[in-house]
Amino acid sequence: MSANIALVGNPNCGKTTLFNALTGEKQYVGNWPGVTTEKKTGVPKNHSGLLITDLPGLYSLHAYTQEEETAKNYIFSDKCQAVINVVDGVNIERNLYLTLQLIETGKPIVAAINMSDVLEKRGIKTDYKKMSELLGIPIIAVTASKGQGIEALLELAEDLIRNERGEPSCLKKTVVYGAELQSLIENAKRIFSSQNANYALWRAVAFFDTGKDGGYKGNFDILTKQADALAERQNMDTDMLVSDGKYDFITGLLRRVRKGGSSKKNFSKKIDAVVTHRIFAVPIFFAVMLCIFAVSFGPPGQALKNVFGYLYGRLIIDGASALLTKAGVSEMTYGLIIQGILSGAGAVLSFLPEIALLFISLSLLEDSGYMARAAFISDRLLSKSGLSGKSFIPMLMGFGCSVPAIIASRTLENDRQRRLTMMIIPFMSCGARLPIYAVFASVFFPDSVPLIIFSLYLLGIIIAVLSAFILKKPVLKGNKGEFILELPEYRMPSLKNIRIHTLARIKDFALKAGTVIVVSCAAVWLLSNLGTDFKMTGDTGESILAALGRFIAPMFKPLGFDDWRAVTALLSGLTAKEAVVGSLEILFNISTNPTVLTSVFTQQSAYSFLVFTLLYTPCAAALAALKRELKSVGWFLISIAYQLIAAWLTAFLIYNVIGIFKGL
Ligand code: GDP
Ligand code: MG
């Protein structure tokens, strides 16, 4: 039987980093609050008796959002036997608030003071032995990002499980609250204890904090009267008395155990003076993004892509071709494998280097703390649309993949805002759409590939924000949420995090190329080589796919393209957006002769095609996530309809506006 230990702490204090260090797992770490939205478990290598759970972050045990609720419920469940309280040593005042609450629950707890490297750099010294005595819990300093203090922490955790204690020892030694409140709390605690309530002390404090009696019987009326009288005398509500008591206690505690520091804190402030500047903030953000695109899709990315493409052609295609010829397979099998599956998947895979570069750059920004500023900057704009800057983070995750982004919208406490955020996330251009942009941009706009791709990303953001404005009325009904994102300190990005982020994305991409894309490429090849009589046909124009495509194609005529191949490529994109490139490869053989696309598209209609690709209904996986998280078939169908209409209308508008300018 292994013991369950939960990692509990404020958002962005390093829980997931610690979790990864403790268990050797590779969970997503980001330098902003709200990255972990579901609990994850893992077993440390040499301590198989422990089962560690990584929880979403909490500022307080009174939960406000759905993910905080998840964390809170887990902590209070019997399953959770002990708690490792991760404390961000740099923001220790705020973090210890939760620590005091945890101590009040009486759960066995060990505090891991994280970010010790930063404290050391700033010359802050803490007497943890004394602090441990004053709080009555074991305390240890760790640096999660460097794996320091991990082994000792695990040993403390094991000790904790071995001598599970019931009563919080903290309050035996120290009085946290003023004498009057303290005695009221003791009285309330007696009421709860007499009914064998678990967490009696916590319930007692919570009674004065939130006014909830948890359904227990007793003379709560008298207590409430006494509390009101106290509040009157102190000129402060009891919940304020409770939190003030905690903060006063923390200040006193730190005065006794901490020395030095606070000279380097201005570093973040200085950078922020520039990057969150009232006027320069937005231009700086766009300049940064443009640089990223120039690296990923400009000469560096393209050079890498060429190398990769060459190797794939020589090693995989030529190799398989030789093998198949030797084995003497039928023409159909040869075509299916070489021209269908391998070429289709290869066309998709060839974008791996560019995508990797993009994700390395994005995770650099994220881990340094800059992305949290971007969210902060966007708050002003987003709040006008009824969203909050908090929606920005899930939206930003949508640049990677809509699926985790949709799940990440759980950080929004307001249900309506959450729904609205989920509905517009698919407009954020995900990594899977990149290959399509890259193919078209290099054929039709060879001199400005990064700029074209950047413009599509920008358009996605614009349509998302516009949609928020449009959908605000029906979806939000005038409800507004508050933005409480705090700005994390700037940090040197850690190689390990960047590796984890980038590898996860690449794996995802390659895995899809190996599964969904293979199936859809095989299907496209077969359907484009079988005639309507289900026999092989030499002329793809006579194929089943052509018939299907021609049937739908007229719908796209107003957008400037009605070639059946273009239309069926879009259809195949419903399985996964990468499949569009796979299909184009099979139908046009674009990798050997990309300019064939000019026989079907003009610059104008190519851009219109890209706009449609950007905005139309996301892939099957994202739709599944959307359906699950929206928890309503009605809203799900509305989302799909909205996305299709938005895609068609925007592409139509842009196509015609370009037409007008061309005509001038
Ligand atoms: P969570 O929200 O509590 O799960 O926090 P994360 O594990 O996602 O970490 C938040 C940020 O803090 C990331 O940028 C980490 O790289 C960084 N971080 C975590 N632990 C340490 C540490 O010990 N030292 C330093 N300097 N940074 C850390
Ligand atoms: Mg986390």
XYZ file of C-alpha atoms and ligand atoms in Angstrom:
693
model
C 0.000 0.000 0.000
C 1.549 3.231 -1.018
C 0.861 6.478 0.822
C -0.775 9.369 -0.995
C 0.989 12.692 -0.654
C -0.257 15.832 -2.360
C 1.797 18.781 -3.558
C -0.078 21.863 -2.431
C 0.894 25.471 -2.972
C 0.113 28.787 -4.617
C -0.030 28.959 -8.391
C 3.416 29.311 -9.964
C 5.384 28.368 -6.836
C 7.064 25.441 -8.586
C 4.814 22.496 -7.726
C 5.016 20.898 -11.126
C 8.758 21.456 -11.323
C 9.075 19.789 -7.932
C 6.729 17.025 -9.037
C 8.909 16.363 -12.071
C 12.040 16.393 -9.905
C 10.488 14.051 -7.340
C 9.057 11.549 -9.768
C 11.100 11.947 -12.942
C 7.901 12.776 -14.816
C 7.643 15.385 -17.546
C 4.597 17.479 -16.780
C 4.062 20.912 -18.303
C 5.719 23.754 -16.390
C 5.040 27.391 -17.192
C 6.021 30.665 -15.602
C 2.487 31.826 -14.943
C -0.342 30.783 -12.689
C -2.889 28.284 -13.908
C -0.809 25.854 -15.941
C -1.774 22.704 -14.065
C -5.522 22.233 -14.177
C -5.857 18.541 -13.457
C -4.220 16.401 -10.857
C -1.374 14.123 -11.902
C 0.287 11.340 -9.958
C 3.734 9.766 -9.951
C 5.938 7.522 -7.844
C 9.456 8.624 -6.804
C 12.209 6.317 -7.974
C 13.703 5.060 -4.723
C 10.625 5.615 -2.601
C 8.053 3.336 -4.127
C 5.946 3.599 -0.962
C 4.957 7.147 -1.875
C 2.434 8.239 -4.456
C 2.817 11.939 -5.212
C -0.035 14.004 -6.636
C 0.503 17.332 -8.389
C -2.505 19.590 -7.846
C -3.590 22.875 -9.423
C -2.441 25.921 -7.472
C -4.392 27.511 -4.618
C -4.089 30.850 -2.888
C -6.455 29.787 -0.161
C -8.351 26.697 0.945
C -11.599 28.528 0.283
C -11.965 27.579 -3.354
C -13.251 30.020 -5.946
C -12.589 28.350 -9.267
C -13.245 24.885 -10.561
C -9.584 23.893 -10.489
C -9.164 25.257 -6.978
C -12.169 23.152 -6.065
C -10.434 20.091 -7.543
C -7.364 20.733 -5.422
C -9.341 21.508 -2.285
C -11.567 18.443 -2.523
C -8.534 16.252 -2.911
C -6.768 17.743 0.112
C -9.807 17.195 2.319
C -10.498 13.685 1.051
C -9.379 10.705 3.112
C -7.261 9.609 0.195
C -4.793 12.412 0.795
C -2.720 11.227 3.748
C -0.169 13.985 3.905
C 0.712 17.233 2.212
C 3.954 18.606 0.861
C 3.306 22.336 1.017
C 5.375 23.971 -1.708
C 6.233 27.509 -0.676
C 7.658 30.069 -3.085
C 10.424 31.448 -0.897
C 10.526 34.650 -2.923
C 6.878 35.467 -2.230
C 6.901 33.872 1.167
C 4.378 36.163 2.912
C 1.564 35.296 0.543
C 2.562 31.641 0.379
C 2.631 31.137 4.132
C -1.017 32.185 4.318
C -1.950 28.886 2.713
C 0.561 27.117 4.959
C -1.229 28.411 8.047
C -4.551 27.242 6.648
C -3.082 23.821 5.938
C -1.719 23.610 9.466
C -5.195 24.378 10.767
C -6.617 21.384 8.920
C -4.366 19.130 10.957
C -3.247 17.166 7.901
C 0.297 15.911 8.311
C 2.352 18.480 6.440
C 5.928 19.212 5.492
C 6.819 22.566 3.977
C 9.286 22.698 1.076
C 10.596 26.246 0.689
C 11.292 26.475 -3.042
C 13.331 28.910 -5.167
C 16.202 28.696 -2.723
C 18.601 29.542 -5.554
C 16.941 32.920 -5.996
C 16.960 33.576 -2.257
C 20.642 32.783 -2.136
C 21.398 35.108 -5.017
C 19.563 37.890 -3.282
C 21.386 37.248 -0.059
C 18.274 36.336 1.906
C 19.027 34.049 4.848
C 16.358 32.131 6.684
C 16.662 30.123 9.905
C 14.512 27.174 8.894
C 15.167 25.317 12.139
C 13.647 28.107 14.151
C 10.839 28.564 11.662
C 10.069 24.866 11.908
C 9.891 25.133 15.701
C 7.625 28.155 15.551
C 5.251 26.611 13.049
C 5.438 23.114 14.462
C 5.976 21.445 11.102
C 9.060 20.052 9.378
C 10.546 22.528 6.905
C 13.203 22.074 4.261
C 14.747 24.345 1.654
C 14.715 23.064 -1.935
C 15.526 24.247 -5.441
C 13.084 22.283 -7.543
C 14.500 23.424 -10.857
C 17.955 22.080 -9.973
C 16.764 19.041 -8.076
C 18.338 20.220 -4.810
C 16.927 19.002 -1.511
C 14.756 16.416 -3.238
C 16.098 13.333 -1.484
C 15.888 14.965 1.960
C 12.335 16.092 1.230
C 11.324 12.566 0.296
C 12.779 11.266 3.544
C 10.852 13.859 5.544
C 7.705 12.846 3.703
C 8.289 9.227 4.621
C 8.815 10.155 8.276
C 5.588 12.095 8.125
C 3.628 9.083 6.928
C 5.282 6.905 9.569
C 4.254 9.068 12.513
C 0.989 10.486 11.319
C -0.161 13.028 13.838
C -3.729 14.119 14.373
C -3.576 17.415 16.194
C -2.026 20.478 14.624
C 0.900 21.230 16.871
C 1.259 24.762 15.605
C -1.485 26.295 17.654
C -0.298 24.537 20.775
C 2.822 26.604 20.647
C 1.686 29.805 19.068
C -1.381 31.937 19.206
C -2.149 33.115 15.697
C -5.114 35.346 16.371
C -5.858 38.025 18.933
C -6.961 36.736 22.326
C -10.684 37.395 21.837
C -10.957 35.826 18.411
C -8.784 32.958 19.548
C -11.159 32.129 22.392
C -14.176 32.283 20.079
C -12.375 29.923 17.743
C -11.689 27.561 20.648
C -15.400 27.588 21.509
C -16.407 26.813 17.935
C -13.813 24.087 17.802
C -15.334 22.468 20.893
C -18.730 22.365 19.187
C -17.279 20.631 16.136
C -15.126 18.261 18.203
C -18.074 17.225 20.358
C -19.782 15.960 17.208
C -16.637 14.120 16.108
C -16.263 16.383 13.102
C -12.960 15.942 11.323
C -10.816 19.035 10.789
C -12.454 20.649 13.839
C -10.012 23.535 14.138
C -10.199 24.263 10.415
C -13.995 24.268 10.582
C -13.880 26.601 13.567
C -11.661 29.128 11.818
C -13.656 28.759 8.602
C -16.827 29.521 10.545
C -15.519 33.000 11.306
C -13.947 33.320 7.880
C -16.962 32.345 5.755
C -19.868 32.038 8.210
C -20.461 28.415 7.209
C -21.203 25.844 9.921
C -20.937 22.865 7.593
C -24.381 21.603 8.649
C -23.324 20.780 12.214
C -25.634 21.488 15.148
C -24.758 23.697 18.048
C -25.027 27.132 19.485
C -23.747 28.904 16.444
C -26.206 31.741 16.985
C -24.506 32.785 20.188
C -21.118 32.529 18.509
C -22.303 34.652 15.621
C -23.540 37.302 18.046
C -20.246 37.286 19.899
C -18.378 37.498 16.610
C -20.507 40.424 15.475
C -19.857 42.196 18.743
C -16.151 41.631 18.319
C -16.291 42.888 14.744
C -18.110 45.986 15.995
C -15.497 46.673 18.637
C -12.546 46.140 16.310
C -14.291 47.915 13.479
C -13.520 45.050 11.140
C -15.458 42.038 9.820
C -14.474 38.693 11.286
C -13.183 37.334 8.008
C -10.810 40.287 7.918
C -9.832 39.591 11.513
C -9.007 36.023 10.526
C -6.872 36.986 7.544
C -5.250 39.911 9.365
C -4.412 37.563 12.209
C -2.675 35.236 9.791
C -0.755 38.002 8.064
C 0.322 39.587 11.348
C 1.518 36.213 12.505
C 3.490 35.728 9.292
C 5.109 39.160 9.550
C 6.138 38.445 13.129
C 7.439 35.022 12.188
C 9.536 36.331 9.314
C 10.979 39.102 11.459
C 12.346 36.430 13.745
C 13.731 34.019 11.147
C 14.712 36.052 8.079
C 17.622 38.354 7.357
C 18.925 40.384 4.412
C 17.931 40.656 0.784
C 15.478 42.714 -1.269
C 18.039 44.582 -3.353
C 17.607 42.616 -6.568
C 13.836 42.754 -6.704
C 14.018 45.880 -8.839
C 15.346 43.932 -11.793
C 11.884 42.698 -12.799
C 10.439 46.143 -12.177
C 12.960 47.782 -14.506
C 12.178 45.422 -17.374
C 8.476 45.834 -16.739
C 8.752 49.594 -16.948
C 9.607 49.060 -20.615
C 7.680 45.970 -21.718
C 4.425 46.856 -19.977
C 4.747 50.519 -20.887
C 1.433 52.146 -21.687
C 2.389 52.927 -25.273
C 5.303 50.649 -26.122
C 3.913 47.422 -24.686
C 1.867 46.407 -27.720
C 4.459 47.289 -30.399
C 7.091 45.444 -28.374
C 4.860 42.378 -28.163
C 4.310 42.324 -31.916
C 7.980 42.933 -32.633
C 8.881 39.992 -30.416
C 6.369 37.737 -32.132
C 7.526 38.829 -35.583
C 11.131 37.994 -34.656
C 10.038 34.537 -33.617
C 8.291 33.948 -36.913
C 11.265 35.267 -38.847
C 13.541 32.741 -37.139
C 11.137 29.818 -37.397
C 9.981 30.329 -40.972
C 12.697 32.521 -42.386
C 16.087 31.260 -43.588
C 17.061 29.345 -40.403
C 13.853 27.317 -40.343
C 13.841 26.780 -44.083
C 17.419 25.552 -44.128
C 16.634 22.972 -41.478
C 13.500 21.975 -43.327
C 15.429 21.362 -46.541
C 17.920 19.129 -44.775
C 15.105 17.183 -43.165
C 13.178 16.859 -46.438
C 16.280 15.670 -48.281
C 17.012 13.024 -45.669
C 13.418 11.810 -45.643
C 13.382 11.486 -49.432
C 16.728 9.679 -49.654
C 16.318 7.420 -46.639
C 12.622 6.671 -46.261
C 11.032 7.104 -49.696
C 13.914 5.768 -51.786
C 14.530 2.968 -49.305
C 10.905 1.855 -49.196
C 10.605 2.179 -52.948
C 13.588 -0.089 -53.516
C 12.254 -2.621 -51.035
C 8.781 -2.700 -52.572
C 10.116 -3.028 -56.102
C 12.317 -5.894 -55.002
C 9.354 -7.587 -53.327
C 7.413 -7.168 -56.573
C 4.217 -5.795 -55.053
C 1.231 -4.764 -57.161
C 0.975 -1.314 -58.642
C -1.846 -0.436 -56.293
C 0.047 -1.434 -53.134
C 3.111 0.452 -54.350
C 1.042 3.567 -55.053
C -0.791 3.377 -51.755
C 2.403 3.083 -49.725
C 4.744 5.379 -51.650
C 2.488 8.030 -53.169
C -0.197 7.775 -50.544
C 1.041 7.099 -47.048
C 4.772 7.849 -47.148
C 4.574 10.964 -49.302
C 1.559 12.329 -47.439
C 3.018 11.751 -43.988
C 6.403 12.997 -45.207
C 4.930 16.251 -46.439
C 3.530 16.802 -42.977
C 6.647 15.667 -41.131
C 8.909 17.940 -43.156
C 7.600 20.869 -41.103
C 8.896 19.381 -37.901
C 12.042 21.577 -37.767
C 10.118 24.813 -38.251
C 7.536 23.853 -35.691
C 10.234 22.859 -33.238
C 11.873 26.268 -33.643
C 8.575 28.030 -33.054
C 7.918 26.087 -29.880
C 11.423 26.544 -28.559
C 10.984 30.301 -28.999
C 7.549 30.362 -27.422
C 8.660 28.381 -24.408
C 11.646 30.710 -23.981
C 9.212 33.602 -23.732
C 6.928 31.669 -21.471
C 9.527 30.409 -19.053
C 11.229 33.782 -18.743
C 7.967 35.292 -17.500
C 7.333 37.520 -20.512
C 4.145 35.736 -21.566
C 2.514 36.595 -18.248
C 3.167 40.241 -19.129
C 1.551 39.689 -22.501
C -1.524 38.433 -20.676
C -1.397 41.497 -18.483
C -1.157 43.819 -21.470
C -4.005 42.085 -23.237
C -6.260 42.487 -20.232
C -7.137 46.048 -21.169
C -8.280 44.985 -24.622
C -9.927 41.760 -23.534
C -11.844 43.281 -20.663
C -13.722 45.443 -23.138
C -14.869 42.293 -24.890
C -16.215 40.822 -21.685
C -13.288 38.466 -21.240
C -10.475 38.951 -18.775
C -6.737 38.755 -19.210
C -7.106 35.361 -17.622
C -8.641 34.121 -20.874
C -5.456 35.118 -22.636
C -3.483 32.223 -21.200
C -5.714 29.447 -22.521
C -5.924 31.405 -25.772
C -2.159 31.545 -25.960
C -1.933 27.826 -25.306
C -4.163 27.513 -28.363
C -1.127 28.440 -30.470
C 0.189 25.026 -29.541
C -2.907 22.894 -29.649
C -6.556 23.627 -28.942
C -7.066 20.505 -26.844
C -4.994 21.449 -23.770
C -6.022 25.075 -24.279
C -9.692 24.204 -23.994
C -8.968 22.230 -20.833
C -6.876 25.101 -19.456
C -9.901 27.390 -19.636
C -10.905 25.728 -16.366
C -8.861 28.427 -14.655
C -11.711 30.845 -15.345
C -13.980 31.031 -12.354
C -16.911 32.441 -14.269
C -18.799 29.743 -16.205
C -20.051 32.015 -18.940
C -16.627 33.493 -19.496
C -15.273 29.998 -19.663
C -17.746 29.021 -22.328
C -16.948 32.105 -24.359
C -13.214 31.470 -24.055
C -13.614 27.865 -25.187
C -15.664 28.920 -28.186
C -12.984 31.276 -29.470
C -9.882 29.225 -28.655
C -10.053 27.337 -31.975
C -9.472 30.637 -33.796
C -6.031 30.773 -32.263
C -3.841 29.229 -34.916
C -2.616 25.851 -33.679
C 0.667 24.212 -34.680
C -1.069 21.774 -37.012
C -2.152 24.562 -39.339
C 1.389 25.827 -39.816
C 2.435 23.409 -42.553
C -0.503 24.569 -44.660
C 0.490 28.220 -44.333
C 4.099 27.391 -45.037
C 3.273 25.487 -48.232
C 1.104 28.242 -49.662
C 3.225 31.131 -48.476
C 6.364 29.724 -50.067
C 4.618 29.217 -53.409
C 2.569 32.405 -53.583
C 4.489 34.831 -51.393
C 8.072 33.539 -51.504
C 9.578 36.854 -50.382
C 7.464 37.292 -47.292
C 6.822 33.887 -45.798
C 7.214 34.910 -42.122
C 5.074 37.976 -42.652
C 2.225 36.028 -44.269
C 2.272 33.455 -41.482
C 2.390 36.200 -38.881
C -0.585 37.914 -40.522
C -2.634 34.732 -40.199
C -1.784 34.388 -36.517
C -2.755 37.990 -36.040
C -5.989 37.509 -37.955
C -6.809 34.551 -35.707
C -6.382 36.744 -32.640
C -8.445 39.525 -34.164
C -11.295 37.196 -35.095
C -11.161 35.640 -31.612
C -11.449 39.022 -29.921
C -14.124 40.222 -32.363
C -16.043 37.024 -31.701
C -15.856 37.739 -27.996
C -17.475 41.095 -28.693
C -20.165 39.503 -30.859
C -20.868 36.570 -28.551
C -20.629 38.643 -25.397
C -24.337 39.462 -25.347
C -25.807 35.997 -25.904
C -23.166 34.070 -23.974
C -22.113 36.361 -21.157
C -25.303 38.248 -20.397
C -23.387 41.176 -18.969
C -21.387 39.173 -16.490
C -17.830 40.260 -15.959
C -14.993 38.540 -14.199
C -12.086 39.945 -12.324
C -8.506 39.681 -13.404
C -6.179 38.582 -10.675
C -3.138 37.385 -12.570
C -0.053 38.452 -10.735
C 3.162 39.020 -12.586
C 5.787 36.403 -11.811
C 9.412 37.454 -11.508
C 11.564 37.225 -14.610
C 13.646 34.086 -14.590
C 16.415 32.599 -16.650
C 14.522 30.088 -18.827
C 15.424 26.566 -17.839
C 16.729 24.226 -20.507
C 14.835 21.381 -18.951
C 11.456 23.112 -19.273
C 12.151 24.065 -22.859
C 13.117 20.522 -23.618
C 9.949 19.212 -21.993
C 7.687 21.667 -23.849
C 9.277 21.203 -27.219
C 9.654 17.443 -27.059
C 6.045 17.029 -25.984
C 4.867 19.037 -28.994
C 7.168 17.267 -31.413
C 6.117 13.902 -30.111
C 2.513 14.893 -30.494
C 3.092 16.075 -34.031
C 5.103 13.038 -35.075
C 2.628 10.691 -33.428
C -0.215 12.246 -35.355
C 1.747 12.015 -38.592
C 2.192 8.332 -37.790
C -1.447 7.591 -37.005
C -4.316 9.874 -38.000
C -2.408 11.297 -40.933
C -1.416 7.875 -42.239
C -5.024 6.731 -42.170
C -6.360 9.859 -43.793
C -3.610 9.859 -46.437
C -4.368 6.245 -47.244
C -8.065 7.095 -47.516
C -7.424 10.112 -49.722
C -5.121 8.146 -52.004
C -7.584 5.277 -52.342
C -10.583 7.519 -52.924
C -8.661 9.542 -55.474
C -7.526 6.432 -57.356
C -10.776 4.486 -57.314
C -13.427 5.420 -59.836
C -17.087 5.681 -58.949
C -17.308 2.041 -60.073
C -14.779 1.130 -57.305
C -12.140 0.085 -59.852
C -8.683 1.631 -60.132
C -8.759 4.566 -62.477
C -5.787 6.205 -64.112
C -7.468 9.593 -64.053
C -7.979 11.056 -60.593
C -10.457 13.471 -62.137
C -12.821 10.491 -62.501
C -12.377 9.282 -58.921
C -14.862 9.026 -56.071
C -13.073 11.847 -54.295
C -13.394 14.080 -57.343
C -17.124 13.422 -57.489
C -17.494 14.242 -53.805
C -15.316 17.319 -54.079
C -17.183 18.651 -57.108
C -20.415 18.278 -55.205
C -19.251 20.583 -52.388
C -16.968 22.820 -54.403
C -19.573 25.396 -55.497
C -19.851 26.518 -51.863
C -16.291 27.740 -52.081
C -16.585 29.477 -55.409
C -17.291 32.860 -53.732
C -14.049 32.407 -51.783
C -12.063 32.153 -54.985
C -11.300 28.449 -55.167
C -13.575 25.654 -56.302
C -11.114 23.017 -57.406
C -12.304 19.650 -56.073
C -8.792 18.812 -54.834
C -8.561 21.938 -52.704
C -12.003 21.287 -51.287
C -11.359 17.656 -50.436
C -8.078 18.625 -48.784
C -10.096 20.878 -46.478
C -12.464 18.008 -45.749
C -9.592 15.714 -44.808
C -8.456 18.441 -42.399
C -11.382 17.599 -40.166
C -9.485 14.520 -38.967
C -6.429 16.630 -38.158
C -5.371 19.851 -39.781
C -2.017 18.436 -40.827
C -3.913 16.097 -43.123
C -4.623 19.021 -45.457
C -0.980 19.111 -46.494
C -0.879 15.329 -46.723
C -3.838 15.390 -49.086
C -2.431 18.225 -51.179
C 0.734 16.188 -51.540
C -1.160 13.166 -52.784
C -3.411 15.146 -55.113
C -0.887 17.666 -56.438
C 2.488 16.114 -55.624
C 3.531 19.470 -54.182
C 6.853 18.422 -52.723
C 8.432 17.808 -56.112
C 6.572 20.527 -57.948
C 5.003 23.060 -55.593
C 4.186 25.523 -58.356
C 1.345 23.268 -59.621
C -0.712 25.040 -57.010
C -0.633 28.146 -59.212
C -2.794 26.289 -61.730
C -5.592 26.203 -59.163
C -4.978 29.241 -56.958
C -4.065 32.857 -57.497
C -2.313 34.865 -54.770
C -5.706 36.213 -53.861
C -7.504 32.885 -53.605
C -4.499 31.247 -51.928
C -4.741 33.739 -49.098
C -8.483 33.232 -48.926
C -7.884 29.469 -48.679
C -5.465 30.058 -45.796
C -7.944 32.283 -44.005
C -10.587 29.591 -44.298
C -8.107 26.983 -43.055
C -7.265 29.164 -40.087
C -10.831 29.623 -38.949
C -12.943 26.649 -39.923
C -14.045 23.997 -37.454
C -11.073 22.488 -35.631
C -9.943 18.880 -35.846
C -11.765 15.908 -34.356
C -9.664 15.876 -31.169
C -10.389 19.535 -30.430
C -14.078 19.031 -31.139
C -14.160 16.145 -28.688
C -12.494 18.304 -26.026
C -14.893 21.145 -26.756
C -17.916 18.902 -26.424
C -16.662 17.443 -23.147
C -15.797 20.787 -21.567
C -18.829 22.740 -22.789
C -21.035 20.080 -21.221
C -23.884 21.041 -23.520
C -24.758 19.663 -26.936
C -26.544 22.884 -27.799
C -23.552 25.127 -27.178
C -21.339 22.605 -28.921
C -23.422 22.750 -32.093
C -23.608 26.530 -31.868
C -19.811 26.669 -31.655
C -19.361 24.547 -34.757
C -21.902 26.523 -36.721
C -20.368 29.781 -35.567
C -16.866 28.697 -36.573
C -17.947 27.562 -40.029
C -19.877 30.741 -40.677
C -17.081 32.931 -39.333
C -14.539 31.127 -41.531
C -16.619 31.440 -44.666
C -17.548 35.068 -44.132
C -14.049 36.203 -43.229
C -12.485 34.399 -46.182
C -15.184 35.864 -48.422
C -14.597 39.378 -47.136
C -10.840 39.190 -47.375
C -10.964 37.664 -50.845
C -13.150 40.472 -52.093
C -11.288 43.247 -50.322
C -8.034 42.045 -51.885
C -9.924 41.988 -55.188
C -10.955 45.612 -54.785
C -7.403 46.697 -53.995
C -6.083 44.762 -56.955
C -8.593 46.430 -59.197
C -7.500 49.921 -58.141
P 3.375 25.515 -10.485
O 2.411 26.469 -11.092
O 3.398 25.653 -9.004
O 3.196 24.119 -10.941
O 4.827 26.037 -10.923
P 5.773 25.473 -12.073
O 6.394 24.195 -11.652
O 5.004 25.468 -13.346
O 6.944 26.563 -12.044
C 6.723 27.947 -12.205
C 7.999 28.620 -12.655
O 8.959 28.606 -11.603
C 8.686 27.963 -13.843
O 9.154 28.979 -14.690
C 9.826 27.198 -13.220
O 10.890 27.068 -14.122
C 10.196 28.098 -12.059
N 10.823 27.369 -10.944
C 10.332 26.288 -10.306
N 11.168 25.918 -9.300
C 12.209 26.796 -9.292
C 13.391 26.949 -8.476
O 13.658 26.195 -7.550
N 14.207 27.986 -8.788
C 13.944 28.851 -9.798
N 14.799 29.838 -10.035
N 12.850 28.731 -10.585
C 11.985 27.720 -10.339
Mg 1.784 23.341 -12.121
